[in-house]
Short mmCIF file of C-alpha atoms in Angstrom, two decimals:
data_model
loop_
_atom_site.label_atom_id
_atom_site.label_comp_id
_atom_site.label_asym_id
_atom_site.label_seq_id
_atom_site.Cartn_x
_atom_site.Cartn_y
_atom_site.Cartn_z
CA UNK A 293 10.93 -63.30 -10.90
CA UNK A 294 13.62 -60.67 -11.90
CA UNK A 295 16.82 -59.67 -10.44
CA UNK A 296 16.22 -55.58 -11.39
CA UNK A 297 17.04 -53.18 -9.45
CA UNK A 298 15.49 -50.16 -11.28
CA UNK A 299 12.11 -50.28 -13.05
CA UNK A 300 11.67 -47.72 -15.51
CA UNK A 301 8.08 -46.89 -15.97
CA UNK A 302 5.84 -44.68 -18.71
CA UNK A 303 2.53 -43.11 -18.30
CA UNK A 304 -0.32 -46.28 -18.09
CA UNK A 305 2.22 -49.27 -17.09
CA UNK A 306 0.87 -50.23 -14.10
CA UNK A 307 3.39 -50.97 -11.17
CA UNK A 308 1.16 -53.63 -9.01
CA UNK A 309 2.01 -55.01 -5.60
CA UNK A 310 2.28 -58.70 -7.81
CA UNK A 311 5.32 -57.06 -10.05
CA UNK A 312 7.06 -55.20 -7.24
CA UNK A 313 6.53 -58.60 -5.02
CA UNK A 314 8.24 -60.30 -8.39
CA UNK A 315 11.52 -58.31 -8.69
CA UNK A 316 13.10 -58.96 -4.47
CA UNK A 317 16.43 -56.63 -5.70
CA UNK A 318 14.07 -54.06 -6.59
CA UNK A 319 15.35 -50.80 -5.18
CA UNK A 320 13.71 -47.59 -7.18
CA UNK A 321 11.08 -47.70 -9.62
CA UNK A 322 11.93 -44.06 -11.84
CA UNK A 323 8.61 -42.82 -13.49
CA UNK A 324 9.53 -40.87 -16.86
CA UNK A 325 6.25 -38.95 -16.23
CA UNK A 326 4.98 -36.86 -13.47
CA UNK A 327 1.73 -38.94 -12.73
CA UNK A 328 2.10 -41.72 -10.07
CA UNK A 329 -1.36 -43.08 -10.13
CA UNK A 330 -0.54 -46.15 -11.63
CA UNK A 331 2.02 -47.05 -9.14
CA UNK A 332 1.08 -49.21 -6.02
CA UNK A 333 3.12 -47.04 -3.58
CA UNK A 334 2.38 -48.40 -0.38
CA UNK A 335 3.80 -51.93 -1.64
CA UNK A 336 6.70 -50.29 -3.11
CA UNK A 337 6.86 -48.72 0.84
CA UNK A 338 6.40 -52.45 2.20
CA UNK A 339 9.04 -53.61 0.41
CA UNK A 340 11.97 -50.72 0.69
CA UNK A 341 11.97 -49.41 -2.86
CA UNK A 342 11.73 -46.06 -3.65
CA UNK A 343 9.89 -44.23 -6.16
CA UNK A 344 10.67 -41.04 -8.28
CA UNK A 345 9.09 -38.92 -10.90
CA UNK A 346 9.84 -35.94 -12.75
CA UNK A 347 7.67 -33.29 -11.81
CA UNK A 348 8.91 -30.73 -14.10
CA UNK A 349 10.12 -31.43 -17.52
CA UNK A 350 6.69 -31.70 -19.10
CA UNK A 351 5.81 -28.63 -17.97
CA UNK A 352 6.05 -26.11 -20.96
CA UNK A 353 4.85 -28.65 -23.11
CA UNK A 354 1.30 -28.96 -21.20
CA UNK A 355 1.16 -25.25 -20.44
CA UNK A 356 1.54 -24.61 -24.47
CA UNK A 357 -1.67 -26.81 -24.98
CA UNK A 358 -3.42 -24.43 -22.13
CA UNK A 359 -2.97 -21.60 -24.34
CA UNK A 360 -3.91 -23.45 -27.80
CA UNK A 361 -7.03 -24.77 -25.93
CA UNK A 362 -8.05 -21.20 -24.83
CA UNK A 363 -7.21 -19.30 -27.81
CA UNK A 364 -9.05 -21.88 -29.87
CA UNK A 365 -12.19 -22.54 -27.60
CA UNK A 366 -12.38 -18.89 -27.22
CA UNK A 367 -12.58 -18.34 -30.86
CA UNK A 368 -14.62 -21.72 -31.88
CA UNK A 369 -11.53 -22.44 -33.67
CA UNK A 370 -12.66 -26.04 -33.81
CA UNK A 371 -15.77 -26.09 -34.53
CA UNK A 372 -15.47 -23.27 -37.32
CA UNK A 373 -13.11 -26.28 -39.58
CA UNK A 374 -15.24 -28.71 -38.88
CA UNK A 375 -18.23 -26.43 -40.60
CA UNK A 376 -15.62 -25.40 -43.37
CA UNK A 377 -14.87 -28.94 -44.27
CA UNK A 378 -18.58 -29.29 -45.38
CA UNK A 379 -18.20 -26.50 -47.31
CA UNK A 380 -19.96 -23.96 -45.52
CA UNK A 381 -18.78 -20.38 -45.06
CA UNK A 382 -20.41 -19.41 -41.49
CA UNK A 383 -18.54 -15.85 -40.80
CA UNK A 384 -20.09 -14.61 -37.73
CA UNK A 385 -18.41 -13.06 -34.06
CA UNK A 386 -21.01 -15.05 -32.45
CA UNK A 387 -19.70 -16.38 -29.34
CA UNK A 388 -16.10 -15.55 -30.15
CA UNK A 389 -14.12 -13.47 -27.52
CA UNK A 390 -10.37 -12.10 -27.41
CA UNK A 391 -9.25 -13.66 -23.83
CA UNK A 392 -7.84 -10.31 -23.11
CA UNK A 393 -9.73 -8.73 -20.10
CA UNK A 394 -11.03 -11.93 -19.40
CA UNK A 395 -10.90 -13.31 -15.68
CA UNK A 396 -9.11 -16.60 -15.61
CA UNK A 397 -9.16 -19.41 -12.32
CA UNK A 398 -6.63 -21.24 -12.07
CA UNK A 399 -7.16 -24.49 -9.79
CA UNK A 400 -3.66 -25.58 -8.59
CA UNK A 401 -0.77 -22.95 -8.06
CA UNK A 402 2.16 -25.69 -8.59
CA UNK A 403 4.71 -25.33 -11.60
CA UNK A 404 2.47 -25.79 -14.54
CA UNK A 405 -1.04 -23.70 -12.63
CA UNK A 406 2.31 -21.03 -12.20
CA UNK A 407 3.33 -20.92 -15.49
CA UNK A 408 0.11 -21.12 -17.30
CA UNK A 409 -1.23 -18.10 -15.22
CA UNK A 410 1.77 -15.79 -15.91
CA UNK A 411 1.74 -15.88 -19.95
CA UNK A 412 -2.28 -15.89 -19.64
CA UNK A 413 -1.56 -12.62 -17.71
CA UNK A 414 0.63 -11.42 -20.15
CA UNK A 415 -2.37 -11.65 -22.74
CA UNK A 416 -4.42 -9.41 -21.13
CA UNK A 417 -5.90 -11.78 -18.56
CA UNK A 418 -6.73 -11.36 -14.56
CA UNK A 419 -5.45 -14.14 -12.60
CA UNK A 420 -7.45 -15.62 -9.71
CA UNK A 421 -6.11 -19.30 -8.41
CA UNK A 422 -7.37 -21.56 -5.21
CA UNK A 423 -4.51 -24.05 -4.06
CA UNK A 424 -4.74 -24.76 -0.07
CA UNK A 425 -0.50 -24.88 -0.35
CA UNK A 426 0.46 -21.80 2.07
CA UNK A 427 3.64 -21.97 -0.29
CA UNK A 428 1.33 -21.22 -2.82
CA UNK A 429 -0.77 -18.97 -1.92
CA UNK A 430 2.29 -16.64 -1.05
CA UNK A 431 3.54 -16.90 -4.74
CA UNK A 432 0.09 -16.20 -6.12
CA UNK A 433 -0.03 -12.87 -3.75
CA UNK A 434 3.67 -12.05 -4.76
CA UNK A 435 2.43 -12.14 -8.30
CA UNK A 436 -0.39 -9.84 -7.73
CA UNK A 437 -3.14 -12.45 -8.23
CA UNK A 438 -6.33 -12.69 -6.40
CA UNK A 439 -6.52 -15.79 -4.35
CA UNK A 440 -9.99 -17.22 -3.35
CA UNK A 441 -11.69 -18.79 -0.76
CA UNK A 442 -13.71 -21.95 -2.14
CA UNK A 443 -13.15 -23.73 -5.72
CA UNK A 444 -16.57 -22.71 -6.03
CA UNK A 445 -15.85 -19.22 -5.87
CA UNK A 446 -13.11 -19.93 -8.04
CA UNK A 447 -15.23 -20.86 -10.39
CA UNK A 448 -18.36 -18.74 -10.07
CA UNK A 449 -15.59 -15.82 -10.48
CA UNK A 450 -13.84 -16.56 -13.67
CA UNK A 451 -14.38 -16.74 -17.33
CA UNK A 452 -12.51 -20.00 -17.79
CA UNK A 453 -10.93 -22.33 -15.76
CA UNK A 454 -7.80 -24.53 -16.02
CA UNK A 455 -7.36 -27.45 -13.85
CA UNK A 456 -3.22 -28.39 -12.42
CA UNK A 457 -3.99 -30.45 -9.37
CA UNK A 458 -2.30 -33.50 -8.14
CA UNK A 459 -3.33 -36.83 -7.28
CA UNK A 460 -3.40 -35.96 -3.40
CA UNK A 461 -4.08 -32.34 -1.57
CA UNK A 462 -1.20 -31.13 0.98
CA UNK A 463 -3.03 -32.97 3.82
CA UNK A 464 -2.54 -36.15 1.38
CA UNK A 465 -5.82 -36.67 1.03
CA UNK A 466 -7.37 -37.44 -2.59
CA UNK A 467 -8.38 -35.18 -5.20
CA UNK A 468 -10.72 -37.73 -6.61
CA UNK A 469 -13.98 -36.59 -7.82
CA UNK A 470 -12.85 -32.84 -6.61
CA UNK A 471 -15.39 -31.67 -9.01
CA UNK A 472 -18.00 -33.52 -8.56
CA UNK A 473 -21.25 -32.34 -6.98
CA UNK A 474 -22.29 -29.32 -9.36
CA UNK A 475 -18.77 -27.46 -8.79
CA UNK A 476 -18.67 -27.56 -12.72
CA UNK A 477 -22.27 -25.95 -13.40
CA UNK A 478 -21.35 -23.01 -11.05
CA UNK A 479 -18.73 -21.40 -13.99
CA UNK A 480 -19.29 -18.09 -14.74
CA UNK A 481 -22.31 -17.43 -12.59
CA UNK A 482 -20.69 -14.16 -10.98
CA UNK A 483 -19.88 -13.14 -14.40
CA UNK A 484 -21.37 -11.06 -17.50
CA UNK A 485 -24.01 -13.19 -19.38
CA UNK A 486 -21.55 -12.83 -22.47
CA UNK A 487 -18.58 -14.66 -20.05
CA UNK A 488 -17.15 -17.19 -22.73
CA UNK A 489 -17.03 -20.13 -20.02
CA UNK A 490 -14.37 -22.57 -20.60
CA UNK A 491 -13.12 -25.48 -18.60
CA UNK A 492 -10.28 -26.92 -19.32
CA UNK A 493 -8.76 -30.28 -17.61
CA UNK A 494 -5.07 -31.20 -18.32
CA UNK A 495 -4.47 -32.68 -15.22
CA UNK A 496 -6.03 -35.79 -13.23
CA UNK A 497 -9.08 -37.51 -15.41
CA UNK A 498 -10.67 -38.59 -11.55
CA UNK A 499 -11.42 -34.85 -10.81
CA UNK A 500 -14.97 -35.22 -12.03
CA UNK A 501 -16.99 -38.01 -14.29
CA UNK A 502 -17.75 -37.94 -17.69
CA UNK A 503 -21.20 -37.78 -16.54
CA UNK A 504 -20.51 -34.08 -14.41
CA UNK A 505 -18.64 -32.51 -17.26
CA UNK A 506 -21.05 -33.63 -19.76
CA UNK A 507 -23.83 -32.33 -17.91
CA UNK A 508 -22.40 -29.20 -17.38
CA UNK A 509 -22.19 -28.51 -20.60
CA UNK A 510 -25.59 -29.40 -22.12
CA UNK A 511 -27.03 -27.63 -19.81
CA UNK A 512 -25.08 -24.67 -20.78
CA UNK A 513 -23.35 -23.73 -17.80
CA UNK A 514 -19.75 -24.94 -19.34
CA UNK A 515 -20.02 -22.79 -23.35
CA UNK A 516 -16.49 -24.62 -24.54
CA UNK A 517 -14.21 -27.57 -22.95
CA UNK A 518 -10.68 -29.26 -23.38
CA UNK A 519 -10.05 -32.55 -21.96
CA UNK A 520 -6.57 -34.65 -22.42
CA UNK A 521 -7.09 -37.26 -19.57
CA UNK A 522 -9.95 -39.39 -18.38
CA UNK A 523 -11.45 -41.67 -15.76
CA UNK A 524 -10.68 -44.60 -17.70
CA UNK A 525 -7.76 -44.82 -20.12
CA UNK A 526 -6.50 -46.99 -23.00
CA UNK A 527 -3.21 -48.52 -21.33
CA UNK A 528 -1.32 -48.03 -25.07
CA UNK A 529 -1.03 -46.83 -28.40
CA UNK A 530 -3.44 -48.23 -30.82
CA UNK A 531 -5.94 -49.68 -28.47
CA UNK A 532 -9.58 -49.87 -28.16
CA UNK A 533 -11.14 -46.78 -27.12
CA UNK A 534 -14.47 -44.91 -26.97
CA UNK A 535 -14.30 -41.36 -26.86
CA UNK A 536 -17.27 -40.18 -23.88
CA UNK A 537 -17.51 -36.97 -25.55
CA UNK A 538 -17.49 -37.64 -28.90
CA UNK A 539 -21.48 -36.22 -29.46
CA UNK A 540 -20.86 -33.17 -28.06
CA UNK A 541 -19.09 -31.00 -30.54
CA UNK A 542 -18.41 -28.02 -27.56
CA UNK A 543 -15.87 -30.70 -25.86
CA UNK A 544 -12.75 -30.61 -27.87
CA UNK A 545 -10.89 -34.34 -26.93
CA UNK A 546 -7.04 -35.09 -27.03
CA UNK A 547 -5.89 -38.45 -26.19
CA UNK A 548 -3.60 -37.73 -22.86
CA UNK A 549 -0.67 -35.92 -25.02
CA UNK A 550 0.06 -32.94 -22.35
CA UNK A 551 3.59 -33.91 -22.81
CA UNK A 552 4.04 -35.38 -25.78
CA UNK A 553 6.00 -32.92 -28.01
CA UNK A 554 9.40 -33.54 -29.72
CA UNK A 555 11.17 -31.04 -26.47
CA UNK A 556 9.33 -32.68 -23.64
CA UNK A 557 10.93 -36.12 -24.21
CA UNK A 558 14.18 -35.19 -24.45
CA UNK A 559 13.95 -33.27 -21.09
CA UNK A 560 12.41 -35.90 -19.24
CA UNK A 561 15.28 -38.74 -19.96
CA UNK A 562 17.81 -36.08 -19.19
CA UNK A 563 16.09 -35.07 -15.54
CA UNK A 564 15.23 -38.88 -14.87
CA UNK A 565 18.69 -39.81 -15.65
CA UNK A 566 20.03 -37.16 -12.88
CA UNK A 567 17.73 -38.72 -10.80
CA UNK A 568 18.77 -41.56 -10.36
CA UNK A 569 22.74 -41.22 -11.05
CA UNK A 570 22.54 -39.50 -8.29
CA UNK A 571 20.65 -42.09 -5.91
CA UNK A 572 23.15 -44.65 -7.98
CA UNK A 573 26.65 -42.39 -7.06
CA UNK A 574 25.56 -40.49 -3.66
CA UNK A 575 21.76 -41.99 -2.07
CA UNK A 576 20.71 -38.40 -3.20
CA UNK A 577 16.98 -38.20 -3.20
CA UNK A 578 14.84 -36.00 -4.94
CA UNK A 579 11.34 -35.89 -6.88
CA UNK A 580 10.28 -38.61 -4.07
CA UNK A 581 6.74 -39.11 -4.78
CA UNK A 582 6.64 -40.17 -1.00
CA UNK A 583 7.28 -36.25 -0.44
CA UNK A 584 6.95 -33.97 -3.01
CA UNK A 585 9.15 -31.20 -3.49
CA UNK A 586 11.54 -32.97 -0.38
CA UNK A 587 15.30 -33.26 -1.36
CA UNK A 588 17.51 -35.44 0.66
CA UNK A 589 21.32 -35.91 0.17
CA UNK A 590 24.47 -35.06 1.76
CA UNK A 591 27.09 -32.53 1.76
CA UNK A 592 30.89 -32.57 0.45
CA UNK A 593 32.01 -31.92 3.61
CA UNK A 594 34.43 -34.52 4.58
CA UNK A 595 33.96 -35.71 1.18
CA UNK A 596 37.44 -37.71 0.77
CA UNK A 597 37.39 -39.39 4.64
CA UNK A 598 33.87 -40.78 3.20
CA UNK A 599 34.48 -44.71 2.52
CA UNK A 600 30.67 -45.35 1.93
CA UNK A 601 27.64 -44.28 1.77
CA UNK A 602 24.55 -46.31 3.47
CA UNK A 603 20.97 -45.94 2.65
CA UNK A 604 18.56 -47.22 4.43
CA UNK A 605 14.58 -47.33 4.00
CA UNK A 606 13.51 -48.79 7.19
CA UNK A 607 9.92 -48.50 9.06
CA UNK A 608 8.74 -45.55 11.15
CA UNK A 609 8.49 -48.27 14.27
CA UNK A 610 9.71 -46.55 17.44
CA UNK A 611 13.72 -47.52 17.66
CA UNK A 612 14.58 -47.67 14.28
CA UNK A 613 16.81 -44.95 13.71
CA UNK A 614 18.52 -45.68 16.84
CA UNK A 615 19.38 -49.29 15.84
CA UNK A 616 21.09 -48.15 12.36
CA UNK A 617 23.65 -45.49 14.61
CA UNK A 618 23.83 -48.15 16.98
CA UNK A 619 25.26 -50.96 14.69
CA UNK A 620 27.14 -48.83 12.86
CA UNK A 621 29.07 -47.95 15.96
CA UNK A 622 29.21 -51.85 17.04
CA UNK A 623 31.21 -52.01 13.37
CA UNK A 624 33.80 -49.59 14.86
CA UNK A 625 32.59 -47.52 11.79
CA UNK A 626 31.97 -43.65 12.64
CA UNK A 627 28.75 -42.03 11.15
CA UNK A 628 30.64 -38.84 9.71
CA UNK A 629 27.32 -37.17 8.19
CA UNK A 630 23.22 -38.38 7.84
CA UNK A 631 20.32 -37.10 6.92
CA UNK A 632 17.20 -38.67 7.42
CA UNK A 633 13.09 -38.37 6.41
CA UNK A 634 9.96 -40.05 7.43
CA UNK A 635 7.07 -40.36 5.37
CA UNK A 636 4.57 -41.48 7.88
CA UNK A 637 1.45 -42.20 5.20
CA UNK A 638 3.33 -45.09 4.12
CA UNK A 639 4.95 -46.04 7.35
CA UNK A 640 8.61 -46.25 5.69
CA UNK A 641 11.61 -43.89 6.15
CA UNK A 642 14.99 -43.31 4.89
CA UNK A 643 18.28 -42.72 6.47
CA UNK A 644 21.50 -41.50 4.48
CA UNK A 645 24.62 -41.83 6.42
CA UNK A 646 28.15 -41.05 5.34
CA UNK A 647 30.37 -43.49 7.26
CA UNK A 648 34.16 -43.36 7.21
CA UNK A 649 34.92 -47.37 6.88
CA UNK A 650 32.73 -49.91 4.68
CA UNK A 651 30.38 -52.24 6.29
CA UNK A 652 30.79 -55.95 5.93
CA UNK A 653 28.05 -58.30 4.87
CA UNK A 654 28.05 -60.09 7.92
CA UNK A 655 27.67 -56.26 9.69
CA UNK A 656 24.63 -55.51 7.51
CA UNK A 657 22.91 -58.51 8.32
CA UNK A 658 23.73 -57.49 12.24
CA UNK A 659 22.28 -54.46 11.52
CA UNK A 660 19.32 -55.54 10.42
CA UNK A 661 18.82 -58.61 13.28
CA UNK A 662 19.15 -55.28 15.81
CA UNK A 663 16.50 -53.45 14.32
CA UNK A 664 14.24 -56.58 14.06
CA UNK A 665 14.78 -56.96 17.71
CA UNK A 666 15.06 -53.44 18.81
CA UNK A 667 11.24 -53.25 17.37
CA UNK A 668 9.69 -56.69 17.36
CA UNK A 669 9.40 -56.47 13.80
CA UNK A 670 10.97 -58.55 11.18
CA UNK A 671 10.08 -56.16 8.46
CA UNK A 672 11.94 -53.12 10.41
CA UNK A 673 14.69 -52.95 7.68
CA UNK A 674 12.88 -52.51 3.81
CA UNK A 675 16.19 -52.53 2.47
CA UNK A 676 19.54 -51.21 2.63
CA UNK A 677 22.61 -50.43 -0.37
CA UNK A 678 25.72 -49.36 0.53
CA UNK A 679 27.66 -46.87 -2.08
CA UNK A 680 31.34 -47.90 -1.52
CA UNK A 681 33.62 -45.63 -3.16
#
């Protein structure tokens, strides 16, 4: 066991209900990435500890390789050096397109999807995009891009495809195997026969198997791919791996570095380190991988009659909430300010209160006995840290 309260993760370190169930001060595991895959959330939930990404920082970074990818698929870049380095000269506009008046889908409308679409439009490109995010279908309409109806119409409309999904949809369901089923072999079909068809996935490696993409493209529905992430990974540097595409010469293969550029780093310890200074100083919470895109913190108002600050991840179980106001009035301590969220898929909550006197230990531990008994359960309270000061 371990006495940490904060777990700092990278990309494939797996967070398993075993290590979370090994460190009992745990309070936040921070991921420096934007993927949370590889984190056993509900038994982080179970246990009170909360869990943050950065959703952001990475972003140019990727969205740079989009363009590289579908410059260079475009214009058989790759496959043009390989042929040089045997020393032929094979000068030819065969299959080689500008990606100016090109039509390209764009399958996820979040920061990255965003920002890939509005340089590609700058090029010369027409945007079309499928996202089921109201929020983002509004920004894709502001923008003057056509939304669609069906990711197979996505696909059967465009010329190439880029792929910026999450794990989970905004119902929370999974995107696993979203492509699966022949959604790959439908690219380009609405197109001209000369429609340069490229795919490219940046995003989740569970969006399709090797086995759909690869059969997409030997059968010639897919011309050119890009893939930087896969079903099944290498968890570090160095190790063991067998590349799935490395026989087809059409499928250019990057080993999951999206982010990895000397800018993206940098960014991501700053933003994670905001983060969590502010959970640390104020029980500010943000990039909550609970609920994307939530923020939850409170004002300055009353800032200096503020003598603490209690956060509280509790369970969703009827008479919760009530218990924490209640006990903090039994402590003769006034709640000046709270906010509070539920994230019912994982049965946990938290409540932020500003309270003008510190809670003892012994007043903790009551508050926690009234929950318990308010709801019949002894797990009522995850776990509670109170910000004095």
């Amino acid at each position: 066991q371990t006495r940490a309260q904060v777990l700092f993760k990278r990309s494939r370190v797996p967070v398993t209900r075993r290590v979370v169930e090994a460190c009992p001060d745990l309070l936040v595991v921070q991921l420096c990435c934007i993927g949370d895959d590889s984190v056993d959330k509900q038994a982080c939930a179970d246990h009170g500890v909360v869990v943050f990404n950065d959703p952001v920082s990475n972003g140019r970074s990727v969205v740079e390789l989009v363009i590289a990818h579908l410059i260079g698929l475009s214009r058989r870049l790759y496959e043009t050096d390989a042929v040089c380095r045997t020393g032929a000269w094979n000068k030819t506009n065969l299959e080689r397109y500008e990606v100016r008046g090109k039509v390209l889908g764009v399958l996820g409308l979040g920061n990255i999807g965003r920002a890939s679409a509005r340089i590609c439009e700058q090029l010369g490109m027409e945007i079309r995009f499928y996202d089921t995010r109201e929020v983002a279908q509004e920004v894709g309409r502001e923008f003057g891009w056509t939304p669609t109806e069906s990711i197979e119409e996505l696909f059967e409309t465009s010329d190439c495809v880029t792929v910026h999904v999450s794990a989970r949809d905004a119902a929370r369901n999974s995107n696993k195997a979203l492509l699966s089923g022949g959604v790959l072999h439908r690219l380009g079909k609405r197109r001209p026969e000369n429609s340069p068809r490229i795919f490219l996935n940046l995003s989740r490696g569970f969006l399709h198997t090797v086995e759909d993409l690869r059969s997409a493209v030997e059968a010639g529905a897919i011309r050119r791919a890009a893939v930087d992430v896969y079903p099944q990974e290498p968890r570090g540097k160095g190790d063991a791996w067998v590349n799935p595409y490395g026989d087809l010469r059409r499928v250019a293969v990057t080993p999951h570095l999206g982010a990895s550029t000397q800018e993206a780093q940098p960014r991501i310890a700053e933003r994670v380190s905001r983060t969590l200074r502010r959970f640390s100083h104020r029980g500010a919470v943000r990039d909550c991988v609970f609920a994307p895109r939530a923020t939850l913190g409170l004002g300055d108002d009353n800032r200096s009659a503020v003598g603490a600050v209690l956060v509280v991840v509790h369970s969703t179980a009827r008479g919760t909430k009530r218990s924490i106001g209640d006990a903090i009035y039994a402590a003769g301590a006034s709640n000046l300010s709270s906010v509070h969220r539920d994230f019912m898929e994982y049965g946990v909550a938290i409540d932020i209160a500003a309270i003008d006197t510190p809670l003892s230990e012994s007043q903790l531990q009551l508050l926690c006995d009234e929950a318990t008994r308010v709801t019949g359960r002894p797990d009522a309270i995850r776990s509670i840290r109170q910000i004095v000061g």
